[in-house]
């Protein structure tokens, strides 16, 4: 698995440090407002777990799943909700926790769906931002790292469902997905 990694982009130490900083910022911003974290499956699981361990305040978590990719490294632009929240978010302060924003289409779809449910507020926290690939403009409130236009894996992120358990964010060797 490690042999398929061209280079490590973000180390475990960097991830830990930045997650801590984001947690402090979120604590300060939400103070005593009630907070629901919505984790977007599956890519954001590692980030969610590490983030909530650092958040020293009451919070609730729920999960949503969307699919847009299949076994490709490019977005199809078609987003489908495959798992909905279990709880109502009406009147709640919602923070969406995402792994990566690429074209922005997944996030645009998600924010449209969630806003219809009338949360008290809706903000976005993403671990990674591939800013140069953005096709639709979606406001992002918390960003872990802005990364270049390379296909990354690890720390929750997959290629064809594999590599999510790597403890760092790495660039996949291009020969692993050429020929698709
Ligand atoms: P978007 O809709 O184009 O913004 O794509 C967002 C989704 O695509 C993310 O939630 C990821 O699941 C996936 N994705 C985008 N770029 C990468 C990458 O470099 N590695 C792994 N998954 C990615
Ligand atoms: Mg994915």
PDB file of C-alpha atoms in Angstrom, residues 64-67 77-82 104-117 136 138:
ATOM      1  CA  UNK A  64     -24.536  11.740   5.684  1.00  0.00           C
ATOM      2  CA  UNK A  65     -23.249   9.958   2.628  1.00  0.00           C
ATOM      3  CA  UNK A  66     -23.118  11.155  -0.936  1.00  0.00           C
ATOM      4  CA  UNK A  67     -21.611   9.568  -3.971  1.00  0.00           C
ATOM      5  CA  UNK A  77     -20.700  16.232 -11.549  1.00  0.00           C
ATOM      6  CA  UNK A  78     -23.618  14.008 -10.577  1.00  0.00           C
ATOM      7  CA  UNK A  79     -24.194  13.873  -6.832  1.00  0.00           C
ATOM      8  CA  UNK A  80     -26.493  11.412  -5.116  1.00  0.00           C
ATOM      9  CA  UNK A  81     -27.559  11.280  -1.456  1.00  0.00           C
ATOM     10  CA  UNK A  82     -26.982   7.691  -0.335  1.00  0.00           C
ATOM     11  CA  UNK A 104     -17.320  22.103  -5.110  1.00  0.00           C
ATOM     12  CA  UNK A 105     -20.308  20.262  -6.605  1.00  0.00           C
ATOM     13  CA  UNK A 106     -20.714  17.799  -3.733  1.00  0.00           C
ATOM     14  CA  UNK A 107     -20.680  20.598  -1.210  1.00  0.00           C
ATOM     15  CA  UNK A 108     -23.085  22.741  -3.198  1.00  0.00           C
ATOM     16  CA  UNK A 109     -25.543  19.855  -3.337  1.00  0.00           C
ATOM     17  CA  UNK A 110     -25.137  19.188   0.390  1.00  0.00           C
ATOM     18  CA  UNK A 111     -25.591  22.795   1.451  1.00  0.00           C
ATOM     19  CA  UNK A 112     -28.701  23.078  -0.735  1.00  0.00           C
ATOM     20  CA  UNK A 113     -30.195  19.968   0.879  1.00  0.00           C
ATOM     21  CA  UNK A 114     -29.321  21.065   4.430  1.00  0.00           C
ATOM     22  CA  UNK A 115     -30.417  24.689   4.053  1.00  0.00           C
ATOM     23  CA  UNK A 116     -33.913  23.545   3.073  1.00  0.00           C
ATOM     24  CA  UNK A 117     -34.215  22.118   6.597  1.00  0.00           C
ATOM     25  CA  UNK A 136     -18.896  26.322  -8.375  1.00  0.00           C
ATOM     26  CA  UNK A 138     -19.314  27.578  -2.244  1.00  0.00           C
TER      27      UNK A 138
END
